[in-house]
């Protein structure tokens, strides 16, 4: 059974990442839910629901953003932070017709996740279909540890490389 990268379990190697993700979410929640008295406007931000999974090959992320046009979605990766942001624009203004209740969210959205250092940023892929944005962040190929043989002999390595005898200190 594969665990989520951001599982709150304390025995995972990425516990500090989990704590950082919680801090990111709190920062963005505070910003997105700021009081209209403070911002001078009513709330225009929301956070789409997301999933983050780790596989042996990389990280799979999905974001539920139905009703958003592909051209209104931006995906950026910088300094290990994946940022997804954009805007769901209102389809039309209804005048003279009343609603008892509306639960559709319009306005700007933003999510940001700091990922481990092993993301290969040159191979990140994203696709959007049926209101779900999927982002694949592959891991860099791990480099095997190279064993270096230690030569023995009378010739000094620096002397061999530089062609002259090193001064003793």
CSV table of N, CA and C in Angstrom, one decimal:
chain,number,residue,atom,x,y,z
A,1,UNK,N,0.8,-1.2,0.0
A,1,UNK,CA,0.0,0.0,0.0
A,1,UNK,C,0.9,1.2,0.0
A,2,UNK,N,0.7,2.1,-0.9
A,2,UNK,CA,1.5,3.3,-1.1
A,2,UNK,C,0.8,4.4,-0.2
A,3,UNK,N,1.7,5.2,0.5
A,3,UNK,CA,1.2,6.3,1.3
A,3,UNK,C,1.3,7.6,0.6
A,4,UNK,N,0.4,8.5,0.9
A,4,UNK,CA,0.5,9.8,0.3
A,4,UNK,C,1.8,10.5,0.8
A,5,UNK,N,2.4,11.3,-0.1
A,5,UNK,CA,3.6,12.0,0.3
A,5,UNK,C,3.3,12.9,1.5
A,6,UNK,N,2.1,13.4,1.6
A,6,UNK,CA,1.9,14.4,2.6
A,6,UNK,C,1.0,13.8,3.8
A,7,UNK,N,1.2,12.5,4.0
A,7,UNK,CA,0.6,11.8,5.1
A,7,UNK,C,1.1,12.4,6.4
A,8,UNK,N,0.2,12.6,7.4
A,8,UNK,CA,0.7,13.2,8.7
A,8,UNK,C,1.4,12.2,9.6
A,9,UNK,N,1.7,11.0,9.2
A,9,UNK,CA,2.4,10.1,10.0
A,9,UNK,C,3.8,10.6,10.4
A,10,UNK,N,4.2,10.5,11.6
A,10,UNK,CA,5.4,11.0,12.1
A,10,UNK,C,6.6,10.2,11.7
A,11,UNK,N,6.4,8.9,11.2
A,11,UNK,CA,7.6,8.1,10.9
A,11,UNK,C,8.0,8.2,9.5
A,12,UNK,N,7.3,9.0,8.7
A,12,UNK,CA,7.7,9.2,7.3
A,12,UNK,C,8.9,10.1,7.1
A,13,UNK,N,9.7,9.9,6.1
A,13,UNK,CA,10.9,10.8,5.9
A,13,UNK,C,10.5,12.2,5.6
A,14,UNK,N,9.2,12.5,5.2
A,14,UNK,CA,8.9,13.8,4.7
A,14,UNK,C,8.0,14.5,5.7
A,15,UNK,N,8.1,14.2,7.0
A,15,UNK,CA,7.2,14.8,8.0
A,15,UNK,C,7.4,16.3,8.0
A,16,UNK,N,8.6,16.8,7.9
A,16,UNK,CA,8.9,18.2,7.8
A,16,UNK,C,8.2,18.8,6.6
A,17,UNK,N,8.1,18.1,5.5
A,17,UNK,CA,7.4,18.6,4.3
A,17,UNK,C,5.9,18.7,4.6
A,18,UNK,N,5.4,17.7,5.4
A,18,UNK,CA,3.9,17.7,5.7
A,18,UNK,C,3.7,19.0,6.6
A,19,UNK,N,4.5,19.3,7.5
A,19,UNK,CA,4.4,20.5,8.4
A,19,UNK,C,4.4,21.7,7.5
A,20,UNK,N,5.4,21.8,6.6
A,20,UNK,CA,5.5,22.9,5.7
A,20,UNK,C,4.2,23.1,4.9
A,21,UNK,N,3.7,22.0,4.4
A,21,UNK,CA,2.5,22.0,3.6
A,21,UNK,C,1.3,22.6,4.4
A,22,UNK,N,1.2,22.2,5.7
A,22,UNK,CA,0.2,22.7,6.5
A,22,UNK,C,0.3,24.2,6.7
A,23,UNK,N,1.6,24.7,6.9
A,23,UNK,CA,1.8,26.1,7.0
A,23,UNK,C,1.4,26.9,5.7
A,24,UNK,N,1.8,26.3,4.6
A,24,UNK,CA,1.4,26.9,3.3
A,24,UNK,C,-0.1,27.0,3.2
A,25,UNK,N,-0.8,26.0,3.5
A,25,UNK,CA,-2.3,26.0,3.4
A,25,UNK,C,-2.8,27.0,4.4
A,26,UNK,N,-2.3,27.2,5.6
A,26,UNK,CA,-2.8,28.2,6.5
A,26,UNK,C,-2.5,29.6,6.0
A,27,UNK,N,-1.3,29.8,5.4
A,27,UNK,CA,-1.0,31.1,4.9
A,27,UNK,C,-2.0,31.5,3.8
A,28,UNK,N,-2.2,30.5,2.8
A,28,UNK,CA,-3.1,30.8,1.7
A,28,UNK,C,-4.6,30.9,2.2
A,29,UNK,N,-5.0,30.1,3.2
A,29,UNK,CA,-6.3,30.2,3.7
A,29,UNK,C,-6.5,31.5,4.3
A,30,UNK,N,-5.6,32.0,5.1
A,30,UNK,CA,-5.7,33.3,5.8
A,30,UNK,C,-5.8,34.4,4.7
A,31,UNK,N,-5.0,34.3,3.7
A,31,UNK,CA,-5.1,35.3,2.6
A,31,UNK,C,-6.4,35.2,1.9
A,32,UNK,N,-6.8,34.0,1.5
A,32,UNK,CA,-8.0,33.8,0.7
A,32,UNK,C,-9.3,34.2,1.5
A,33,UNK,N,-9.2,34.0,2.8
A,33,UNK,CA,-10.4,34.3,3.7
A,33,UNK,C,-10.3,35.6,4.5
A,34,UNK,N,-9.5,36.5,4.0
A,34,UNK,CA,-9.3,37.7,4.7
A,34,UNK,C,-10.7,38.5,4.8
A,35,UNK,N,-10.9,39.2,5.8
A,35,UNK,CA,-12.1,39.9,6.0
A,35,UNK,C,-12.3,41.0,5.0
A,36,UNK,N,-13.5,41.2,4.5
A,36,UNK,CA,-13.7,42.3,3.5
A,36,UNK,C,-13.3,43.7,4.1
A,37,UNK,N,-13.4,43.8,5.4
A,37,UNK,CA,-13.0,45.1,6.0
A,37,UNK,C,-11.5,45.3,5.9
A,38,UNK,N,-10.8,44.2,5.9
A,38,UNK,CA,-9.3,44.3,5.7
A,38,UNK,C,-8.9,44.5,4.3
A,39,UNK,N,-9.5,43.7,3.4
A,39,UNK,CA,-9.1,43.7,2.0
A,39,UNK,C,-9.8,44.8,1.2
A,40,UNK,N,-10.9,45.3,1.7
A,40,UNK,CA,-11.7,46.4,1.0
A,40,UNK,C,-12.6,45.8,0.0
A,41,UNK,N,-12.7,44.5,-0.1
A,41,UNK,CA,-13.6,43.9,-1.1
A,41,UNK,C,-14.1,42.5,-0.6
A,42,UNK,N,-15.1,42.0,-1.2
A,42,UNK,CA,-15.6,40.7,-0.7
A,42,UNK,C,-14.6,39.6,-1.3
A,43,UNK,N,-14.7,38.5,-0.7
A,43,UNK,CA,-13.8,37.4,-1.0
A,43,UNK,C,-13.9,37.0,-2.5
A,44,UNK,N,-12.8,37.0,-3.1
A,44,UNK,CA,-12.7,36.7,-4.5
A,44,UNK,C,-11.7,35.5,-4.8
A,45,UNK,N,-11.3,34.9,-3.7
A,45,UNK,CA,-10.3,33.8,-3.9
A,45,UNK,C,-11.0,32.5,-3.3
A,46,UNK,N,-10.6,31.4,-3.9
A,46,UNK,CA,-11.0,30.1,-3.3
A,46,UNK,C,-9.9,29.1,-3.6
A,47,UNK,N,-9.9,28.0,-2.8
A,47,UNK,CA,-8.9,27.0,-3.0
A,47,UNK,C,-9.6,25.7,-3.6
A,48,UNK,N,-9.2,25.3,-4.8
A,48,UNK,CA,-9.7,24.1,-5.3
A,48,UNK,C,-9.2,22.9,-4.5
A,49,UNK,N,-10.0,21.9,-4.4
A,49,UNK,CA,-9.6,20.6,-3.7
A,49,UNK,C,-8.5,20.0,-4.5
A,50,UNK,N,-7.6,19.3,-3.8
A,50,UNK,CA,-6.5,18.7,-4.5
A,50,UNK,C,-6.1,17.4,-3.9
A,51,UNK,N,-5.4,16.6,-4.7
A,51,UNK,CA,-4.8,15.3,-4.2
A,51,UNK,C,-3.4,15.3,-4.6
A,52,UNK,N,-2.5,14.8,-3.7
A,52,UNK,CA,-1.1,14.6,-4.0
A,52,UNK,C,-0.7,13.2,-3.7
A,53,UNK,N,-0.1,12.5,-4.6
A,53,UNK,CA,0.3,11.1,-4.4
A,53,UNK,C,1.8,11.0,-4.9
A,54,UNK,N,2.5,10.1,-4.2
A,54,UNK,CA,3.9,9.9,-4.6
A,54,UNK,C,3.9,8.4,-5.1
A,55,UNK,N,4.6,8.3,-6.2
A,55,UNK,CA,4.9,6.9,-6.7
A,55,UNK,C,6.4,6.8,-6.8
A,56,UNK,N,6.9,5.6,-7.2
A,56,UNK,CA,8.4,5.5,-7.3
A,56,UNK,C,8.9,6.4,-8.4
A,57,UNK,N,8.1,6.7,-9.4
A,57,UNK,CA,8.6,7.5,-10.6
A,57,UNK,C,8.4,9.0,-10.4
A,58,UNK,N,7.5,9.4,-9.5
A,58,UNK,CA,7.2,10.9,-9.4
A,58,UNK,C,6.0,11.2,-8.5
A,59,UNK,N,5.5,12.4,-8.7
A,59,UNK,CA,4.4,12.9,-7.9
A,59,UNK,C,3.2,13.2,-8.8
A,60,UNK,N,2.1,12.7,-8.4
A,60,UNK,CA,0.8,12.9,-9.2
A,60,UNK,C,0.0,13.9,-8.4
A,61,UNK,N,-0.4,15.0,-9.0
A,61,UNK,CA,-1.3,16.0,-8.3
A,61,UNK,C,-2.5,16.2,-9.2
A,62,UNK,N,-3.7,16.3,-8.5
A,62,UNK,CA,-4.9,16.7,-9.3
A,62,UNK,C,-5.6,17.8,-8.5
A,63,UNK,N,-6.3,18.6,-9.3
A,63,UNK,CA,-7.0,19.8,-8.7
A,63,UNK,C,-8.4,19.8,-9.4
A,64,UNK,N,-9.4,19.9,-8.5
A,64,UNK,CA,-10.8,20.0,-9.0
A,64,UNK,C,-11.1,21.4,-9.3
A,65,UNK,N,-11.2,21.8,-10.6
A,65,UNK,CA,-11.5,23.2,-10.9
A,65,UNK,C,-12.6,23.2,-12.1
A,66,UNK,N,-13.7,22.6,-11.8
A,66,UNK,CA,-14.8,22.5,-12.9
A,66,UNK,C,-15.2,23.9,-13.3
A,67,UNK,N,-15.6,24.1,-14.5
A,67,UNK,CA,-16.1,25.4,-15.0
A,67,UNK,C,-15.0,26.4,-15.3
A,68,UNK,N,-13.8,26.0,-15.2
A,68,UNK,CA,-12.7,26.9,-15.6
A,68,UNK,C,-12.2,26.6,-17.0
A,69,UNK,N,-12.0,27.6,-17.8
A,69,UNK,CA,-11.5,27.4,-19.1
A,69,UNK,C,-10.0,27.1,-19.0
A,70,UNK,N,-9.5,26.2,-19.9
A,70,UNK,CA,-8.1,25.9,-19.9
A,70,UNK,C,-7.2,27.2,-20.0
A,71,UNK,N,-7.6,28.1,-20.8
A,71,UNK,CA,-6.9,29.4,-21.0
A,71,UNK,C,-6.8,30.2,-19.7
A,72,UNK,N,-7.7,29.9,-18.7
A,72,UNK,CA,-7.7,30.7,-17.5
A,72,UNK,C,-6.9,30.0,-16.4
A,73,UNK,N,-6.1,28.9,-16.7
A,73,UNK,CA,-5.4,28.2,-15.7
A,73,UNK,C,-3.9,28.4,-16.0
A,74,UNK,N,-3.1,28.7,-14.9
A,74,UNK,CA,-1.7,28.8,-15.0
A,74,UNK,C,-1.0,27.8,-14.0
A,75,UNK,N,0.0,27.1,-14.5
A,75,UNK,CA,0.7,26.2,-13.7
A,75,UNK,C,2.2,26.6,-13.8
A,76,UNK,N,2.8,26.9,-12.6
A,76,UNK,CA,4.2,27.3,-12.6
A,76,UNK,C,5.0,26.5,-11.6
A,77,UNK,N,6.3,26.3,-11.9
A,77,UNK,CA,7.1,25.6,-10.9
A,77,UNK,C,8.4,26.4,-10.8
A,78,UNK,N,8.7,26.8,-9.6
A,78,UNK,CA,9.9,27.6,-9.3
A,78,UNK,C,10.4,27.3,-7.9
A,79,UNK,N,11.7,27.1,-7.8
A,79,UNK,CA,12.3,26.9,-6.5
A,79,UNK,C,11.6,25.8,-5.7
A,80,UNK,N,11.3,24.7,-6.3
A,80,UNK,CA,10.6,23.5,-5.7
A,80,UNK,C,9.1,23.8,-5.4
A,81,UNK,N,8.6,24.9,-5.8
A,81,UNK,CA,7.2,25.2,-5.4
A,81,UNK,C,6.3,25.1,-6.7
A,82,UNK,N,5.3,24.2,-6.7
A,82,UNK,CA,4.3,24.1,-7.7
A,82,UNK,C,3.2,25.0,-7.4
A,83,UNK,N,2.9,26.0,-8.3
A,83,UNK,CA,1.8,26.9,-8.0
A,83,UNK,C,0.8,26.8,-9.1
A,84,UNK,N,-0.5,26.6,-8.8
A,84,UNK,CA,-1.6,26.5,-9.7
A,84,UNK,C,-2.5,27.6,-9.4
A,85,UNK,N,-2.8,28.5,-10.4
A,85,UNK,CA,-3.7,29.6,-10.1
A,85,UNK,C,-4.4,29.9,-11.4
A,86,UNK,N,-5.5,30.7,-11.2
A,86,UNK,CA,-6.3,31.1,-12.3
A,86,UNK,C,-7.6,31.7,-11.9
A,87,UNK,N,-8.6,31.7,-12.7
A,87,UNK,CA,-9.9,32.3,-12.4
A,87,UNK,C,-11.0,31.6,-13.0
A,88,UNK,N,-12.1,31.4,-12.2
A,88,UNK,CA,-13.3,30.9,-12.8
A,88,UNK,C,-14.2,32.1,-12.9
A,89,UNK,N,-14.5,32.4,-14.2
A,89,UNK,CA,-15.3,33.6,-14.5
A,89,UNK,C,-16.8,33.3,-14.5
A,90,UNK,N,-17.6,34.2,-14.0
A,90,UNK,CA,-19.0,34.1,-14.0
A,90,UNK,C,-19.5,34.0,-15.4
A,91,UNK,N,-20.4,33.0,-15.7
A,91,UNK,CA,-20.9,32.9,-17.0
A,91,UNK,C,-21.8,34.0,-17.5
A,92,UNK,N,-22.7,34.5,-16.6
A,92,UNK,CA,-23.6,35.6,-17.0
A,92,UNK,C,-24.2,36.2,-15.8
A,93,UNK,N,-24.6,37.4,-16.0
A,93,UNK,CA,-25.3,38.1,-14.9
A,93,UNK,C,-26.8,37.9,-15.0
A,94,UNK,N,-27.5,37.5,-14.0
A,94,UNK,CA,-28.9,37.3,-14.0
A,94,UNK,C,-29.5,38.5,-13.4
A,95,UNK,N,-30.4,39.2,-14.2
A,95,UNK,CA,-31.0,40.3,-13.7
A,95,UNK,C,-32.5,40.1,-13.5
A,96,UNK,N,-33.1,40.6,-12.5
A,96,UNK,CA,-34.5,40.5,-12.3
A,96,UNK,C,-35.0,39.1,-11.9
A,97,UNK,N,-34.1,38.2,-11.8
A,97,UNK,CA,-34.5,36.8,-11.4
A,97,UNK,C,-33.8,36.6,-10.1
A,98,UNK,N,-34.5,36.0,-9.2
A,98,UNK,CA,-34.0,35.8,-7.9
A,98,UNK,C,-33.5,34.4,-7.7
A,99,UNK,N,-32.5,34.2,-6.8
A,99,UNK,CA,-32.1,32.9,-6.4
A,99,UNK,C,-32.4,32.7,-4.9
A,100,UNK,N,-32.7,31.6,-4.6
A,100,UNK,CA,-32.9,31.3,-3.1
A,100,UNK,C,-31.5,31.1,-2.5
A,101,UNK,N,-30.6,30.4,-3.3
A,101,UNK,CA,-29.3,30.1,-2.9
A,101,UNK,C,-28.4,29.8,-4.1
A,102,UNK,N,-27.2,30.2,-4.0
A,102,UNK,CA,-26.2,29.8,-5.0
A,102,UNK,C,-24.9,29.4,-4.3
A,103,UNK,N,-24.4,28.3,-4.7
A,103,UNK,CA,-23.2,27.7,-4.0
A,103,UNK,C,-22.0,27.7,-5.0
A,104,UNK,N,-22.2,28.2,-6.2
A,104,UNK,CA,-21.1,28.2,-7.1
A,104,UNK,C,-20.1,29.3,-6.7
A,105,UNK,N,-18.8,28.9,-6.8
A,105,UNK,CA,-17.8,29.8,-6.5
A,105,UNK,C,-17.1,30.4,-7.7
A,106,UNK,N,-17.0,31.7,-7.8
A,106,UNK,CA,-16.4,32.4,-8.9
A,106,UNK,C,-15.3,33.2,-8.3
A,107,UNK,N,-14.3,33.5,-9.2
A,107,UNK,CA,-13.2,34.4,-8.8
A,107,UNK,C,-11.9,33.7,-9.0
A,108,UNK,N,-10.9,34.2,-8.3
A,108,UNK,CA,-9.5,33.7,-8.5
A,108,UNK,C,-9.3,32.5,-7.5
A,109,UNK,N,-8.4,31.6,-7.9
A,109,UNK,CA,-8.0,30.5,-7.1
A,109,UNK,C,-6.5,30.4,-7.2
A,110,UNK,N,-6.0,29.8,-6.1
A,110,UNK,CA,-4.6,29.5,-6.1
A,110,UNK,C,-4.2,28.4,-5.1
A,111,UNK,N,-3.3,27.5,-5.5
A,111,UNK,CA,-2.8,26.5,-4.6
A,111,UNK,C,-1.3,26.5,-4.8
A,112,UNK,N,-0.5,26.3,-3.8
A,112,UNK,CA,1.0,26.2,-3.9
A,112,UNK,C,1.4,25.0,-3.0
A,113,UNK,N,2.4,24.2,-3.5
A,113,UNK,CA,2.9,23.1,-2.8
A,113,UNK,C,4.4,23.1,-3.0
A,114,UNK,N,5.2,23.0,-1.9
A,114,UNK,CA,6.6,22.8,-1.9
A,114,UNK,C,6.9,21.3,-2.0
A,115,UNK,N,7.7,21.0,-3.0
A,115,UNK,CA,8.0,19.6,-3.2
A,115,UNK,C,9.5,19.2,-2.9
A,116,UNK,N,9.8,18.0,-2.7
A,116,UNK,CA,11.2,17.6,-2.4
A,116,UNK,C,12.1,18.0,-3.6
A,117,UNK,N,13.4,18.0,-3.3
A,117,UNK,CA,14.4,18.4,-4.3
A,117,UNK,C,14.5,17.5,-5.5
A,118,UNK,N,14.0,16.3,-5.5
A,118,UNK,CA,14.2,15.4,-6.5
A,118,UNK,C,13.3,15.5,-7.7
A,119,UNK,N,12.6,16.6,-7.9
A,119,UNK,CA,11.7,16.8,-9.0
A,119,UNK,C,12.5,17.2,-10.2
A,120,UNK,N,12.2,16.5,-11.4
A,120,UNK,CA,12.9,16.9,-12.6
A,120,UNK,C,12.0,18.0,-13.3
A,121,UNK,N,12.4,19.2,-13.1
A,121,UNK,CA,11.5,20.3,-13.5
A,121,UNK,C,11.4,20.4,-15.0
A,122,UNK,N,12.3,19.8,-15.8
A,122,UNK,CA,12.3,19.9,-17.2
A,122,UNK,C,11.3,18.9,-17.8
A,123,UNK,N,10.8,18.0,-17.0
A,123,UNK,CA,9.9,17.0,-17.5
A,123,UNK,C,8.5,17.0,-16.9
A,124,UNK,N,8.1,18.1,-16.3
A,124,UNK,CA,6.8,18.3,-15.7
A,124,UNK,C,5.7,18.3,-16.8
A,125,UNK,N,4.6,17.6,-16.6
A,125,UNK,CA,3.5,17.6,-17.6
A,125,UNK,C,2.2,18.0,-16.9
A,126,UNK,N,1.3,18.6,-17.6
A,126,UNK,CA,0.0,19.0,-17.1
A,126,UNK,C,-1.1,18.8,-18.1
A,127,UNK,N,-2.3,18.3,-17.7
A,127,UNK,CA,-3.4,18.2,-18.6
A,127,UNK,C,-4.7,18.6,-17.9
A,128,UNK,N,-5.7,19.0,-18.7
A,128,UNK,CA,-6.9,19.4,-18.1
A,128,UNK,C,-8.1,18.8,-18.9
A,129,UNK,N,-9.0,18.1,-18.2
A,129,UNK,CA,-10.1,17.5,-18.8
A,129,UNK,C,-11.2,17.3,-17.8
A,130,UNK,N,-12.4,17.5,-18.2
A,130,UNK,CA,-13.6,17.3,-17.4
A,130,UNK,C,-13.5,18.0,-16.0
A,131,UNK,N,-12.9,19.2,-16.0
A,131,UNK,CA,-12.9,20.0,-14.7
A,131,UNK,C,-11.8,19.5,-13.8
A,132,UNK,N,-10.9,18.6,-14.2
A,132,UNK,CA,-9.8,18.2,-13.4
A,132,UNK,C,-8.5,18.5,-14.0
A,133,UNK,N,-7.6,19.2,-13.3
A,133,UNK,CA,-6.3,19.5,-13.7
A,133,UNK,C,-5.4,18.4,-13.1
A,134,UNK,N,-4.6,17.8,-14.0
A,134,UNK,CA,-3.6,16.8,-13.5
A,134,UNK,C,-2.2,17.2,-13.8
A,135,UNK,N,-1.4,17.1,-12.8
A,135,UNK,CA,0.0,17.5,-13.0
A,135,UNK,C,0.9,16.4,-12.6
A,136,UNK,N,1.9,16.0,-13.5
A,136,UNK,CA,2.8,14.9,-13.2
A,136,UNK,C,4.2,15.6,-13.0
A,137,UNK,N,4.8,15.3,-11.9
A,137,UNK,CA,6.2,15.9,-11.6
A,137,UNK,C,7.1,14.7,-11.4
A,138,UNK,N,7.8,14.3,-12.5
A,138,UNK,CA,8.7,13.1,-12.4
A,138,UNK,C,9.9,13.4,-11.5
A,139,UNK,N,10.4,12.3,-10.9
A,139,UNK,CA,11.6,12.4,-10.0
A,139,UNK,C,12.8,12.3,-11.0
A,140,UNK,N,13.8,13.0,-10.6
A,140,UNK,CA,15.1,12.9,-11.3
A,140,UNK,C,15.6,11.5,-11.1
A,141,UNK,N,16.3,11.0,-12.2
A,141,UNK,CA,16.9,9.6,-12.1
A,141,UNK,C,18.0,9.7,-11.0
A,142,UNK,N,17.9,8.7,-10.1
A,142,UNK,CA,18.8,8.8,-9.0
A,142,UNK,C,20.2,8.3,-9.5
A,143,UNK,N,21.2,9.0,-9.0
A,143,UNK,CA,22.5,8.6,-9.5
A,143,UNK,C,23.1,7.7,-8.5
A,144,UNK,N,23.7,6.6,-9.0
A,144,UNK,CA,24.3,5.6,-8.1
A,144,UNK,C,25.6,6.2,-7.5
A,145,UNK,N,25.9,5.7,-6.4
A,145,UNK,CA,27.1,6.2,-5.7
A,145,UNK,C,28.3,5.5,-6.5
A,146,UNK,N,29.2,6.3,-6.8
A,146,UNK,CA,30.4,5.8,-7.6
A,146,UNK,C,31.5,5.6,-6.6
A,147,UNK,N,32.1,4.4,-6.6
A,147,UNK,CA,33.2,4.0,-5.8
A,147,UNK,C,34.5,4.4,-6.5
A,148,UNK,N,35.4,5.1,-5.8
A,148,UNK,CA,36.6,5.6,-6.4
A,148,UNK,C,37.8,4.7,-5.8
A,149,UNK,N,38.5,4.1,-6.7
A,149,UNK,CA,39.6,3.3,-6.3
A,149,UNK,C,40.8,4.2,-5.8
A,150,UNK,N,41.5,3.8,-4.8
A,150,UNK,CA,42.6,4.6,-4.3
A,150,UNK,C,43.9,3.9,-4.8
A,151,UNK,N,44.6,4.6,-5.6
A,151,UNK,CA,45.9,4.1,-6.1
A,151,UNK,C,47.0,4.2,-5.1
A,152,UNK,N,47.9,3.2,-5.2
A,152,UNK,CA,49.1,3.3,-4.3
A,152,UNK,C,50.3,3.4,-5.2
A,153,UNK,N,51.3,4.0,-4.7
A,153,UNK,CA,52.5,4.1,-5.5
A,153,UNK,C,53.3,5.3,-5.0
A,154,UNK,N,54.4,5.4,-5.6
A,154,UNK,CA,55.4,6.5,-5.2
A,154,UNK,C,55.1,7.8,-5.8
A,155,UNK,N,54.3,7.9,-6.8
A,155,UNK,CA,54.1,9.2,-7.5
A,155,UNK,C,52.9,9.9,-6.8
A,156,UNK,N,53.2,11.2,-6.5
A,156,UNK,CA,52.2,12.1,-5.9
A,156,UNK,C,51.1,12.4,-6.9
A,157,UNK,N,49.8,12.3,-6.6
A,157,UNK,CA,48.7,12.5,-7.5
A,157,UNK,C,48.8,13.9,-8.1
A,158,UNK,N,49.1,15.0,-7.2
A,158,UNK,CA,49.2,16.3,-7.7
A,158,UNK,C,50.3,16.5,-8.7
A,159,UNK,N,51.4,15.8,-8.4
A,159,UNK,CA,52.6,15.9,-9.2
A,159,UNK,C,52.3,15.3,-10.6
A,160,UNK,N,51.5,14.2,-10.5
A,160,UNK,CA,51.1,13.5,-11.8
A,160,UNK,C,50.2,14.4,-12.6
A,161,UNK,N,49.3,15.1,-11.9
A,161,UNK,CA,48.3,15.9,-12.7
A,161,UNK,C,48.9,17.2,-13.1
A,162,UNK,N,49.8,17.8,-12.3
A,162,UNK,CA,50.3,19.2,-12.6
A,162,UNK,C,51.7,19.1,-13.2
A,163,UNK,N,52.3,17.9,-13.2
A,163,UNK,CA,53.6,17.8,-13.8
A,163,UNK,C,54.7,18.4,-13.1
A,164,UNK,N,54.5,18.7,-11.8
A,164,UNK,CA,55.6,19.3,-11.0
A,164,UNK,C,55.4,18.8,-9.6
A,165,UNK,N,56.5,18.9,-8.8
A,165,UNK,CA,56.4,18.4,-7.5
A,165,UNK,C,55.8,19.4,-6.6
A,166,UNK,N,54.8,19.0,-5.7
A,166,UNK,CA,54.2,19.8,-4.7
A,166,UNK,C,55.1,20.2,-3.6
A,167,UNK,N,55.0,21.4,-3.1
A,167,UNK,CA,55.8,21.8,-2.0
A,167,UNK,C,55.2,21.2,-0.7
A,168,UNK,N,56.0,20.8,0.2
A,168,UNK,CA,55.5,20.2,1.5
A,168,UNK,C,55.2,21.4,2.4
A,169,UNK,N,54.2,21.2,3.2
A,169,UNK,CA,53.8,22.3,4.2
A,169,UNK,C,54.2,21.9,5.6
